[in-house]
Coordinates of C-alpha atoms in Angstrom, one line a residue:
Chain A
M251 CA 75.0 135.1 -66.3
A252 CA 73.4 135.6 -63.4
L253 CA 73.4 133.2 -60.5
P254 CA 70.3 132.2 -59.1
E255 CA 69.8 133.0 -55.6
S256 CA 69.9 131.0 -53.2
R257 CA 69.3 131.3 -49.3
N258 CA 72.5 130.8 -48.7
S259 CA 73.9 133.7 -50.5
F260 CA 72.1 136.0 -49.3
S261 CA 72.4 135.3 -45.7
V262 CA 76.3 135.9 -46.7
Q263 CA 75.4 139.4 -48.3
Q264 CA 73.9 140.0 -44.8
M265 CA 76.8 138.7 -42.9
I266 CA 78.5 141.1 -44.9
Q267 CA 76.3 144.0 -44.3
Q268 CA 76.2 143.4 -40.2
K269 CA 79.9 143.3 -40.3
K270 CA 80.2 146.6 -42.3
Q271 CA 77.1 147.9 -40.1
K272 CA 79.5 146.8 -36.8
K273 CA 82.5 148.2 -38.0
N274 CA 81.5 151.8 -38.9
K275 CA 79.7 151.5 -35.2
L276 CA 82.9 150.8 -34.0
I277 CA 84.7 153.8 -36.0
Q278 CA 81.8 156.2 -34.9
T279 CA 82.0 155.2 -30.9
E280 CA 85.9 155.7 -31.8
K281 CA 85.0 159.1 -33.0
I282 CA 82.7 160.2 -30.8
V283 CA 84.1 159.2 -27.6
P284 CA 87.4 161.2 -27.2
F285 CA 84.9 164.0 -27.8
I286 CA 82.8 163.6 -25.0
L287 CA 85.6 162.9 -22.6
L288 CA 87.0 166.0 -24.0
L289 CA 83.9 167.7 -22.7
T290 CA 84.1 166.0 -19.4
A291 CA 88.0 167.5 -19.2
I292 CA 86.2 170.7 -20.1
V293 CA 84.4 171.3 -16.9
S294 CA 86.9 171.9 -14.6
V295 CA 88.0 174.3 -16.9
L296 CA 84.6 176.1 -16.8
T297 CA 84.6 175.5 -13.3
T298 CA 87.5 178.0 -13.1
V299 CA 85.6 180.3 -15.6
G300 CA 82.4 180.0 -13.4
I301 CA 84.3 181.2 -10.2
V302 CA 86.6 184.3 -11.7
V303 CA 83.1 185.7 -13.8
T304 CA 80.8 185.1 -10.7
L305 CA 83.0 186.6 -7.7
L306 CA 83.9 189.4 -10.8
A307 CA 80.3 190.1 -11.9
E308 CA 79.2 190.9 -8.3
T309 CA 82.0 192.3 -7.2
F310 CA 81.4 194.9 -9.8
T311 CA 77.9 195.3 -8.7
F312 CA 79.3 196.0 -4.9
F313 CA 81.8 198.7 -6.2
N314 CA 78.9 200.5 -7.9
H315 CA 77.1 200.7 -4.3
V316 CA 80.5 201.2 -2.4
S317 CA 83.7 202.9 -3.9
I318 CA 86.8 200.8 -4.6
K319 CA 88.8 203.0 -2.1
E320 CA 86.9 203.1 0.4
F321 CA 87.1 199.2 0.1
F322 CA 90.9 199.4 0.8
T323 CA 91.3 202.3 2.6
A324 CA 88.5 202.4 5.4
Q325 CA 89.4 201.0 8.4
K326 CA 86.4 200.0 9.8
W327 CA 83.9 196.7 8.9
Y328 CA 80.4 197.9 9.8
P329 CA 78.2 196.8 6.8
F330 CA 75.1 195.7 9.2
S331 CA 74.7 199.7 10.1
E332 CA 72.0 201.4 8.2
T333 CA 72.7 204.6 8.6
Q334 CA 76.7 204.9 9.0
G335 CA 77.7 201.5 7.4
S336 CA 81.4 201.0 6.7
F337 CA 83.0 198.8 3.7
G338 CA 86.7 198.5 4.6
I339 CA 88.4 195.2 4.7
L340 CA 91.3 196.0 6.3
P341 CA 89.8 194.7 9.6
L342 CA 88.8 191.3 7.9
I343 CA 92.1 191.4 6.3
S344 CA 93.7 191.7 9.4
G345 CA 91.6 189.0 11.7
T346 CA 92.9 186.6 8.5
L347 CA 96.1 186.9 8.6
K348 CA 96.2 187.5 12.3
V349 CA 94.8 183.9 12.8
A350 CA 97.2 182.6 9.3
F351 CA 100.0 184.1 11.6
I352 CA 99.7 181.8 14.8
A353 CA 98.9 179.4 12.5
A354 CA 101.9 179.2 11.1
I355 CA 104.0 179.7 14.4
V356 CA 102.5 176.3 15.5
A357 CA 102.8 174.7 12.6
V358 CA 105.5 175.4 11.2
P359 CA 108.3 174.2 14.0
I360 CA 106.0 171.2 14.7
G361 CA 105.5 170.2 10.9
I362 CA 109.1 170.4 9.8
A363 CA 110.8 168.3 13.1
S364 CA 107.8 165.6 12.5
A365 CA 109.0 165.8 9.0
V366 CA 112.7 165.7 9.8
F367 CA 112.2 162.7 12.7
L368 CA 109.9 160.8 9.5
S369 CA 112.9 160.9 7.1
E370 CA 115.9 161.1 9.1
Y371 CA 115.5 159.5 12.5
A372 CA 112.1 157.0 12.2
T373 CA 112.5 153.5 11.0
D374 CA 110.6 152.0 8.2
R375 CA 108.2 150.7 10.6
T376 CA 107.4 154.1 12.6
R377 CA 107.1 155.6 9.6
R378 CA 104.6 153.2 8.1
I379 CA 102.7 154.0 11.1
I380 CA 102.9 157.3 12.2
K381 CA 102.4 158.5 8.2
P382 CA 98.4 157.3 8.2
I383 CA 97.8 158.3 11.3
L384 CA 98.8 162.0 10.2
E385 CA 96.6 161.5 7.3
V386 CA 93.7 161.1 9.1
L387 CA 94.8 163.9 11.2
A388 CA 93.9 165.3 7.6
G389 CA 91.2 164.2 6.9
I390 CA 88.8 165.2 10.0
P391 CA 85.9 167.4 9.3
T392 CA 87.0 171.2 10.3
I393 CA 83.9 171.8 12.0
V394 CA 84.9 168.9 14.6
Y395 CA 88.7 171.1 14.9
G396 CA 85.8 173.9 15.4
F397 CA 84.1 172.2 18.1
F398 CA 87.7 170.7 19.6
A399 CA 89.0 174.8 19.5
L400 CA 85.5 176.0 21.1
T401 CA 85.0 173.4 23.5
F402 CA 88.5 172.6 24.0
V403 CA 91.2 175.2 23.7
T404 CA 89.3 177.8 24.7
P405 CA 88.5 176.9 27.7
I406 CA 92.4 175.7 28.3
L407 CA 93.7 179.4 27.3
R408 CA 91.0 181.1 29.6
D409 CA 92.2 179.6 32.3
L410 CA 96.2 180.6 31.8
I411 CA 95.0 184.3 30.2
P412 CA 92.5 185.5 32.4
S413 CA 91.7 188.4 30.0
L414 CA 91.2 186.1 26.8
E415 CA 87.6 186.7 25.5
I416 CA 85.3 183.7 24.6
F417 CA 85.6 184.3 20.8
N418 CA 89.4 185.0 19.9
A419 CA 92.1 184.7 17.2
L420 CA 94.3 182.9 19.6
S421 CA 92.9 179.6 19.9
P422 CA 90.9 179.0 16.4
G423 CA 94.8 180.0 14.8
I424 CA 96.4 177.4 17.2
V425 CA 93.4 174.7 15.9
I426 CA 94.1 175.4 12.3
G427 CA 98.1 175.2 13.1
I428 CA 97.1 171.6 14.6
M429 CA 95.1 171.4 10.7
I430 CA 97.8 172.8 8.6
T431 CA 100.4 170.4 10.9
P432 CA 100.0 167.1 9.0
M433 CA 100.4 168.9 5.3
I434 CA 103.8 170.5 6.2
A435 CA 104.8 167.1 7.8
S436 CA 103.9 165.2 5.0
L437 CA 104.7 167.5 2.0
S438 CA 107.7 168.3 3.7
E439 CA 109.0 164.6 4.5
D440 CA 108.6 163.9 0.5
A441 CA 110.9 166.7 -0.4
M442 CA 113.1 165.5 2.2
T443 CA 113.1 161.7 1.2
S444 CA 113.5 162.9 -2.6
V445 CA 116.9 163.9 -1.4
P446 CA 119.3 161.0 -2.8
K447 CA 121.2 158.8 -0.4
S448 CA 124.4 159.3 -1.5
M449 CA 125.3 162.7 -0.5
R450 CA 123.3 161.6 3.1
E451 CA 126.3 158.8 2.7
G452 CA 128.9 161.6 2.2
A453 CA 127.9 163.5 5.1
Y454 CA 128.1 160.4 7.4
A455 CA 131.7 159.0 5.8
L456 CA 133.4 162.5 7.0
G457 CA 132.1 161.7 10.8
A458 CA 128.7 164.0 10.3
T459 CA 125.6 162.7 13.1
K460 CA 122.6 163.0 12.2
L461 CA 121.4 165.9 13.0
E462 CA 124.0 168.0 11.0
V463 CA 123.2 165.6 8.4
A464 CA 119.5 166.7 8.5
I465 CA 120.5 170.7 9.1
K466 CA 123.4 170.8 6.6
I467 CA 122.7 168.6 4.2
V468 CA 118.9 167.5 3.6
I469 CA 117.2 170.7 4.7
P470 CA 118.7 172.9 1.7
A471 CA 118.6 170.0 -0.4
A472 CA 115.0 170.1 0.0
V473 CA 114.5 173.9 1.2
S474 CA 112.1 174.3 -2.0
G475 CA 110.1 171.9 -1.2
I476 CA 109.6 172.6 2.5
I477 CA 109.3 176.6 1.8
A478 CA 106.3 175.4 -0.8
S479 CA 105.0 173.4 1.9
I480 CA 104.4 176.1 4.2
V481 CA 102.9 178.6 1.7
L482 CA 100.7 175.9 0.7
A483 CA 99.5 175.1 3.9
V484 CA 99.5 179.0 5.0
S485 CA 97.1 179.3 2.1
R486 CA 95.3 176.7 3.8
A487 CA 94.4 178.5 7.1
I488 CA 93.7 181.7 5.1
G489 CA 91.4 179.6 3.7
E490 CA 89.8 177.9 6.5
T491 CA 86.3 178.6 7.4
M492 CA 84.6 176.5 10.0
I493 CA 86.6 176.9 12.7
V494 CA 87.6 180.5 12.8
A495 CA 83.0 181.0 12.2
V496 CA 82.8 178.6 15.1
A497 CA 85.9 180.1 17.6
G498 CA 87.1 183.6 16.1
G499 CA 83.7 185.7 16.7
S500 CA 82.1 188.4 14.9
T501 CA 83.9 191.1 15.3
P502 CA 85.6 192.8 12.6
N503 CA 88.7 194.7 14.2
L504 CA 92.5 196.4 13.2
S505 CA 94.6 195.5 15.5
W506 CA 97.2 193.6 16.4
D507 CA 95.6 191.9 19.7
V508 CA 94.8 188.6 19.6
T509 CA 93.1 187.7 22.6
G510 CA 89.9 189.4 21.4
S511 CA 87.1 188.7 19.2
I512 CA 88.0 189.0 15.6
Q513 CA 86.5 188.6 12.0
T514 CA 88.2 186.6 9.3
M515 CA 87.1 187.0 5.3
T516 CA 85.2 183.7 5.6
A517 CA 83.6 184.3 8.9
Y518 CA 82.2 187.1 7.3
I519 CA 80.6 185.2 4.4
V520 CA 79.3 182.9 6.6
Q521 CA 77.8 185.4 9.0
V522 CA 76.2 187.0 6.0
S523 CA 74.9 183.0 4.6
Q524 CA 73.6 182.8 7.7
G525 CA 71.3 185.8 8.2
D526 CA 69.0 187.0 6.6
A527 CA 70.3 189.9 4.2
G528 CA 68.0 189.6 1.4
Y529 CA 69.4 189.1 -2.4
G530 CA 70.2 192.4 -4.5
T531 CA 71.6 194.3 -1.0
T532 CA 74.5 195.7 -0.4
I533 CA 75.7 192.9 2.3
Y534 CA 75.0 190.5 -0.6
Y535 CA 77.2 191.7 -2.9
S536 CA 79.8 192.5 -0.2
I537 CA 79.8 188.7 0.3
Y538 CA 81.3 188.6 -3.3
A539 CA 83.6 191.1 -3.0
V540 CA 85.3 189.6 0.3
G541 CA 85.7 186.0 -1.6
F542 CA 87.4 187.6 -4.5
T543 CA 89.9 189.1 -2.3
L544 CA 90.4 186.1 -0.6
F545 CA 90.5 184.0 -4.0
I546 CA 93.2 186.4 -5.1
F547 CA 95.2 185.9 -1.7
T548 CA 94.7 181.6 -1.8
L549 CA 95.6 182.0 -5.8
M550 CA 98.8 184.2 -5.2
M551 CA 100.2 182.0 -2.3
N552 CA 99.1 178.7 -4.6
L553 CA 101.3 180.2 -7.4
L554 CA 104.0 181.7 -5.3
A555 CA 104.6 178.0 -4.3
Q556 CA 104.3 176.6 -7.5
F557 CA 106.9 178.6 -8.4
I558 CA 109.5 178.3 -5.6
S559 CA 109.3 174.2 -5.8
K560 CA 109.9 174.6 -9.8
R561 CA 112.0 177.6 -9.5
F562 CA 114.5 176.7 -6.7
R563 CA 114.0 172.8 -7.3
E564 CA 117.8 171.1 -6.7
E565 CA 117.9 168.1 -9.5
Y566 CA 120.2 165.6 -8.4
Chain B
M733 CA 153.3 155.7 18.8
K734 CA 149.5 156.3 18.7
L735 CA 148.2 158.6 15.5
I736 CA 144.8 158.5 16.8
N737 CA 144.1 160.0 20.3
E738 CA 140.5 158.6 21.4
S739 CA 140.4 160.6 24.4
T740 CA 140.7 163.6 22.5
I741 CA 137.9 162.6 19.9
L742 CA 136.1 161.0 22.6
R743 CA 136.1 164.7 23.9
R744 CA 135.1 166.6 20.6
M745 CA 132.4 164.4 19.5
K746 CA 130.6 164.4 22.4
P747 CA 128.5 167.1 22.5
R748 CA 127.9 166.8 18.9
L749 CA 126.3 163.3 19.9
I750 CA 124.5 165.0 22.8
K751 CA 122.7 167.7 20.7
N752 CA 122.3 164.9 18.0
L753 CA 120.4 163.1 21.0
V754 CA 118.6 166.2 22.6
F755 CA 117.4 167.2 18.8
K756 CA 116.1 163.4 18.2
C757 CA 113.8 164.0 20.9
L758 CA 112.3 167.6 20.5
F759 CA 112.0 166.0 17.0
M760 CA 110.3 162.6 18.5
A761 CA 108.2 165.2 20.5
A762 CA 106.9 167.2 17.6
T763 CA 105.8 164.3 16.1
I764 CA 104.3 162.1 19.1
F765 CA 102.5 166.1 19.9
A766 CA 100.5 165.5 16.7
L767 CA 99.5 162.5 17.8
L768 CA 98.7 163.2 20.8
V769 CA 96.3 166.3 19.8
L770 CA 94.2 163.5 17.7
G771 CA 94.2 161.4 20.6
I772 CA 92.8 164.4 23.0
L773 CA 90.4 165.2 20.1
L774 CA 88.9 161.8 20.0
Y775 CA 88.7 161.3 23.6
R776 CA 87.2 164.5 24.0
V777 CA 84.6 163.9 21.5
I778 CA 83.8 160.2 22.8
T779 CA 83.3 161.0 26.7
Q780 CA 81.3 164.1 25.7
G781 CA 79.0 162.7 23.5
I782 CA 78.6 159.5 24.4
G783 CA 76.0 159.8 26.7
Y784 CA 73.9 161.0 24.3
L785 CA 74.5 158.5 21.9
D786 CA 71.5 155.7 21.3
W787 CA 69.1 154.2 19.2
Q788 CA 66.8 157.2 19.7
F789 CA 69.5 159.9 19.1
M790 CA 70.2 158.2 15.3
Q791 CA 65.8 158.0 15.1
G792 CA 65.4 161.5 16.9
L793 CA 64.6 164.5 14.1
P794 CA 66.0 168.2 15.6
S795 CA 64.6 169.4 18.4
R796 CA 64.9 172.3 20.5
N797 CA 65.6 170.1 23.9
P798 CA 68.8 168.6 23.8
E799 CA 67.3 165.3 25.3
Q800 CA 65.4 164.2 22.6
A801 CA 67.4 166.2 19.4
G802 CA 68.9 163.1 16.9
V803 CA 70.7 163.3 13.4
K804 CA 68.5 161.2 11.4
T805 CA 67.4 163.9 9.3
A806 CA 71.0 165.3 8.4
L807 CA 72.1 161.2 8.6
I808 CA 69.8 160.6 5.3
G809 CA 70.1 164.0 4.1
T810 CA 73.8 163.2 4.2
V811 CA 72.9 160.2 2.0
W812 CA 71.5 161.9 -0.2
L813 CA 74.2 163.9 -0.8
M814 CA 76.6 161.3 -1.7
A815 CA 73.9 159.9 -4.3
V816 CA 74.9 162.7 -6.0
V817 CA 78.3 163.7 -5.6
A818 CA 79.6 160.2 -6.4
P819 CA 78.1 159.2 -9.6
V820 CA 78.8 163.0 -11.0
T821 CA 82.0 163.3 -9.5
L822 CA 82.9 159.6 -10.7
F823 CA 81.8 160.1 -14.2
F824 CA 83.3 163.9 -14.9
G825 CA 86.7 163.0 -13.1
V826 CA 87.2 159.5 -14.9
G827 CA 86.3 161.5 -18.4
T828 CA 88.4 163.8 -17.6
A829 CA 91.9 161.2 -16.2
I830 CA 91.2 159.2 -19.6
Y831 CA 91.2 162.1 -21.7
L832 CA 94.3 163.7 -20.1
E833 CA 96.1 160.4 -20.1
E834 CA 95.1 158.7 -23.0
Y835 CA 93.7 160.8 -25.7
A836 CA 95.2 164.5 -25.4
K837 CA 98.3 165.4 -27.0
K838 CA 101.3 166.9 -25.3
G839 CA 100.3 170.9 -25.6
K840 CA 99.4 174.5 -24.3
F841 CA 95.9 173.1 -23.7
T842 CA 96.7 170.0 -22.1
T843 CA 99.0 172.0 -19.2
F844 CA 96.7 174.7 -19.3
I845 CA 94.1 171.8 -18.5
Q846 CA 96.7 170.6 -16.1
V847 CA 97.9 173.5 -14.0
N848 CA 93.9 174.9 -13.9
I849 CA 93.1 171.7 -11.9
S850 CA 95.6 171.9 -9.2
N851 CA 94.8 175.5 -8.9
L852 CA 91.3 174.7 -8.7
A853 CA 92.6 172.0 -5.3
G854 CA 93.5 174.8 -3.9
V855 CA 90.9 177.2 -4.1
P856 CA 89.0 177.5 -0.3
S857 CA 85.9 175.4 -0.3
I858 CA 84.1 178.6 0.7
V859 CA 84.6 179.9 -2.8
F860 CA 83.1 176.9 -4.4
G861 CA 80.1 177.9 -1.9
L862 CA 79.5 181.6 -3.8
L863 CA 80.1 179.4 -7.4
G864 CA 77.1 177.2 -6.2
L865 CA 74.7 180.0 -4.5
T866 CA 75.2 182.1 -7.7
V867 CA 75.4 179.3 -10.3
F868 CA 73.1 176.6 -9.0
V869 CA 70.8 178.1 -6.1
R870 CA 69.8 181.7 -8.2
A871 CA 70.8 180.9 -12.2
L872 CA 69.4 177.5 -12.7
S873 CA 67.1 178.5 -9.5
L874 CA 67.6 174.7 -8.0
G875 CA 67.3 176.5 -4.6
T876 CA 68.6 174.7 -1.7
S877 CA 68.0 171.4 -3.0
V878 CA 70.1 168.2 -2.8
I879 CA 70.7 168.7 -6.7
A880 CA 72.1 172.3 -5.7
A881 CA 74.2 171.2 -3.1
G882 CA 75.8 167.7 -4.7
L883 CA 76.2 169.6 -8.1
T884 CA 78.6 172.4 -5.7
M885 CA 80.4 169.2 -3.8
S886 CA 80.9 168.0 -7.2
L887 CA 83.0 171.0 -8.3
L888 CA 84.8 171.0 -5.2
V889 CA 86.1 167.3 -5.1
L890 CA 86.5 166.8 -9.0
P891 CA 90.2 167.9 -8.6
I892 CA 90.9 164.9 -5.7
I893 CA 89.4 162.1 -7.8
I894 CA 91.0 163.4 -11.2
V895 CA 94.7 163.1 -9.7
S896 CA 93.9 160.2 -8.6
S897 CA 92.6 158.7 -11.6
Q898 CA 95.3 159.7 -13.2
E899 CA 97.7 157.9 -11.7
A900 CA 95.6 154.9 -11.4
I901 CA 95.7 155.1 -15.1
R902 CA 99.2 156.0 -15.6
A903 CA 100.2 152.9 -13.0
V904 CA 99.1 150.5 -16.2
P905 CA 101.6 149.4 -17.8
K906 CA 102.5 150.0 -21.4
E907 CA 102.6 146.5 -22.4
L908 CA 98.8 145.8 -21.6
R909 CA 98.0 148.5 -23.9
E910 CA 100.3 147.3 -26.6
A911 CA 98.9 143.5 -26.1
S912 CA 95.8 144.8 -26.6
Y913 CA 96.3 146.6 -29.9
G914 CA 97.9 143.9 -31.0
M915 CA 95.1 141.3 -30.7
G916 CA 92.9 143.9 -32.9
A917 CA 91.2 146.0 -30.2
T918 CA 90.9 149.8 -30.5
K919 CA 91.9 152.5 -28.9
W920 CA 88.2 152.9 -26.8
Q921 CA 88.1 148.9 -26.3
T922 CA 91.3 148.9 -25.2
I923 CA 91.2 151.1 -22.3
L924 CA 87.2 150.0 -21.8
R925 CA 87.9 146.7 -21.5
V926 CA 92.2 146.6 -20.5
V927 CA 92.9 149.9 -18.7
M928 CA 90.0 150.5 -17.2
P929 CA 89.4 147.0 -15.1
A930 CA 93.6 148.0 -14.1
A931 CA 93.2 151.3 -13.1
I932 CA 89.7 150.3 -11.0
P933 CA 91.1 150.0 -7.3
G934 CA 93.1 153.3 -7.8
I935 CA 90.5 155.3 -8.8
L936 CA 87.9 153.8 -6.4
T937 CA 90.1 154.6 -3.7
G938 CA 90.4 158.2 -4.6
G939 CA 86.6 158.2 -5.2
I940 CA 86.0 157.2 -1.7
L941 CA 88.7 159.6 -0.3
A942 CA 87.0 162.3 -2.5
L943 CA 83.7 161.3 -1.6
S944 CA 84.6 161.7 2.5
R945 CA 85.6 164.6 1.7
A946 CA 82.4 166.1 0.4
I947 CA 80.3 164.6 3.3
G948 CA 82.5 167.0 5.6
E949 CA 82.4 169.7 4.3
T950 CA 80.7 172.8 5.9
A951 CA 81.6 176.0 4.3
P952 CA 80.3 175.7 1.0
L953 CA 76.6 174.5 2.5
V954 CA 76.3 177.0 4.8
V955 CA 77.0 179.6 1.6
L956 CA 74.5 178.1 -0.2
G957 CA 72.2 178.6 2.5
L958 CA 71.2 175.5 3.7
P959 CA 69.0 174.7 6.7
L960 CA 70.4 174.6 9.9
F961 CA 67.3 172.8 11.6
L962 CA 64.9 171.0 9.4
A963 CA 62.5 168.4 10.8
F964 CA 60.9 166.6 7.4
L965 CA 63.1 164.3 5.0
P966 CA 63.8 164.9 1.5
Q967 CA 61.6 162.9 -0.6
S968 CA 63.4 163.9 -4.3
V969 CA 66.8 165.3 -5.0
F970 CA 64.6 169.1 -5.3
D971 CA 63.8 169.0 -1.9
M972 CA 65.5 171.1 0.9
F973 CA 68.1 168.9 3.3
T974 CA 70.5 169.2 5.6
V975 CA 73.6 166.6 6.2
L976 CA 75.6 166.0 9.5
P977 CA 78.2 168.8 9.4
M978 CA 75.6 171.4 9.4
Q979 CA 73.6 170.2 12.1
I980 CA 77.0 169.8 14.3
Y981 CA 77.2 173.5 13.5
N982 CA 74.5 174.3 14.7
W983 CA 74.8 172.5 17.9
T984 CA 78.0 173.6 18.6
G985 CA 76.9 177.5 18.3
R986 CA 73.8 177.0 20.9
P987 CA 75.1 178.3 24.2
Q988 CA 73.9 175.8 25.9
E989 CA 76.3 173.3 27.4
E990 CA 74.1 170.1 26.5
F991 CA 74.1 171.1 23.1
H992 CA 77.9 170.9 22.8
A993 CA 77.2 167.1 24.1
V994 CA 74.9 166.4 21.4
A995 CA 77.3 168.0 19.1
A996 CA 79.6 165.4 20.4
A997 CA 77.3 162.8 20.0
G998 CA 76.9 163.9 16.1
I999 CA 80.6 164.3 15.4
I1000 CA 80.6 160.6 16.4
V1001 CA 78.3 159.5 13.8
L1002 CA 80.0 161.7 11.5
L1003 CA 83.7 160.8 11.9
T1004 CA 82.1 156.5 12.4
L1005 CA 80.9 157.1 9.0
L1006 CA 84.0 158.5 7.7
I1007 CA 86.4 155.9 9.2
I1008 CA 84.1 153.0 7.7
M1009 CA 84.7 154.6 4.3
N1010 CA 88.1 155.1 4.6
S1011 CA 88.4 151.9 5.4
V1012 CA 86.8 150.7 2.9
A1013 CA 89.2 152.7 0.8
V1014 CA 92.1 151.2 2.5
Y1015 CA 90.8 147.5 2.2
I1016 CA 90.1 148.2 -1.9
R1017 CA 93.7 149.4 -2.0
N1018 CA 95.5 146.5 -0.1
K1019 CA 93.1 143.6 -1.9
F1020 CA 92.8 144.9 -5.3
Q1021 CA 95.9 147.0 -6.1
K1022 CA 98.0 145.1 -8.5
R1023 CA 101.6 145.9 -9.0
Y1024 CA 103.2 145.6 -12.9

């Protein structure tokens, strides 16, 4: 027996239908959303793949023009000479390492000393004031540091060392050191703060002074974090571009001299990018080969830092 | 009989205490040195540049004459760059963070993405420039446009916003989620209506910091081939443009002393912009961050 169809029952049917539709839509969203989010997460992987593939592909093209042996062993980097062009990366590497080494000499003592001061000596209030200021120092754009190196540090150094050229390795090295100091200070301080208080108290109870606690207890316990911070900071110094491009000059040479003009790997890439080396020339491909070398350098150091902080971490 | 000879103890302790004091002063001096450098840097830049900093400088187009040079094109270019970088990094950064924190199962793939992100954060910015040059400028033939530079910069700062968003999402307590599930909400509804509102202050703070990194970077843009000298404004995201750091780089590179002062004025503008952005970030963090 069929029920008489009223307006009411039709409406209930419709409501059920609507409810079903809504539920279906909800279920669909639940299925689609994770997929979309996964795609966004893949972007970061694609970026890495993109970097490696572009660098590798263009570097291979470069090695069609220049032999690998020349690239790694030749003592000269004269890419712009038409007749006797020479592509030996050693001078660029030497320039890069010189600057990074000077930066480390400046940054390591100052950075670790500030870290010890902040974690062992400073009161909570002092720490709360100083740490943000150090973070400001880390957030200043590198071009500003470059300007500072060229217009302030270089003239002062030239007063002290008359033989210093306008463009040299010393000035950008020192300024990069200043730039990476907050990084070492902040990361080392984190490592030192995470050393448990009970260990310090034990040493104090035996009559140790703050200095003895810092040097004999805290630093040995936090050493993996401290070394990792140094490696990371040096890796940053190697990849630093604008400071050396502004104040370092553009004369690649293979020597230990820090008073003369140099060129780092990054500064070379900048120089070529600004010039009008046409697409497809050997010089154009050379920036990828140099960039790839730089990438390998920094990647190695970052992996080393991760390895050190994992492998040698003291767990308490 | 005295068991402890105080004078002997004092005599033995004294050199150690003095050493402690000397080193304390040394450590303090090192910390103050870092702060002092910041002071000198700001002082130098301000005294050098303040003379050129006026309304005409903000309004002026780049010029061969230092007296008439201005930052208008560069400043507006920086705003254009922000307009591309902000939405792109927020979408991909927050998406990745939600995926990793809420959906991803613990396993090799998730660890791989995580390790990949932390390594990406350590890649020199100039290498991102090479990537952008090949992919965006050449392969997709976007040229040195706002969109090409914006996408390159987005990739560069993506790790920053992913990590800070992850921390923000992780800080939302489990009870809130459980309560939402208990009310019959689905996972996505919970994320959208419970987790996100609670995590948004942290995400925004990270986003602003990422953005301020993006507008201060120069190296990747030099590699992309952005013009150092541009006398017109971009009309769309496909137009050529230049940004503040590029303009400062251009002025710094000139031999004339006057242009160094103009560069300093440009730096003041850039630093002011960064300080405003960072203050907003700190304000958001203090005002809206809830502690659970």
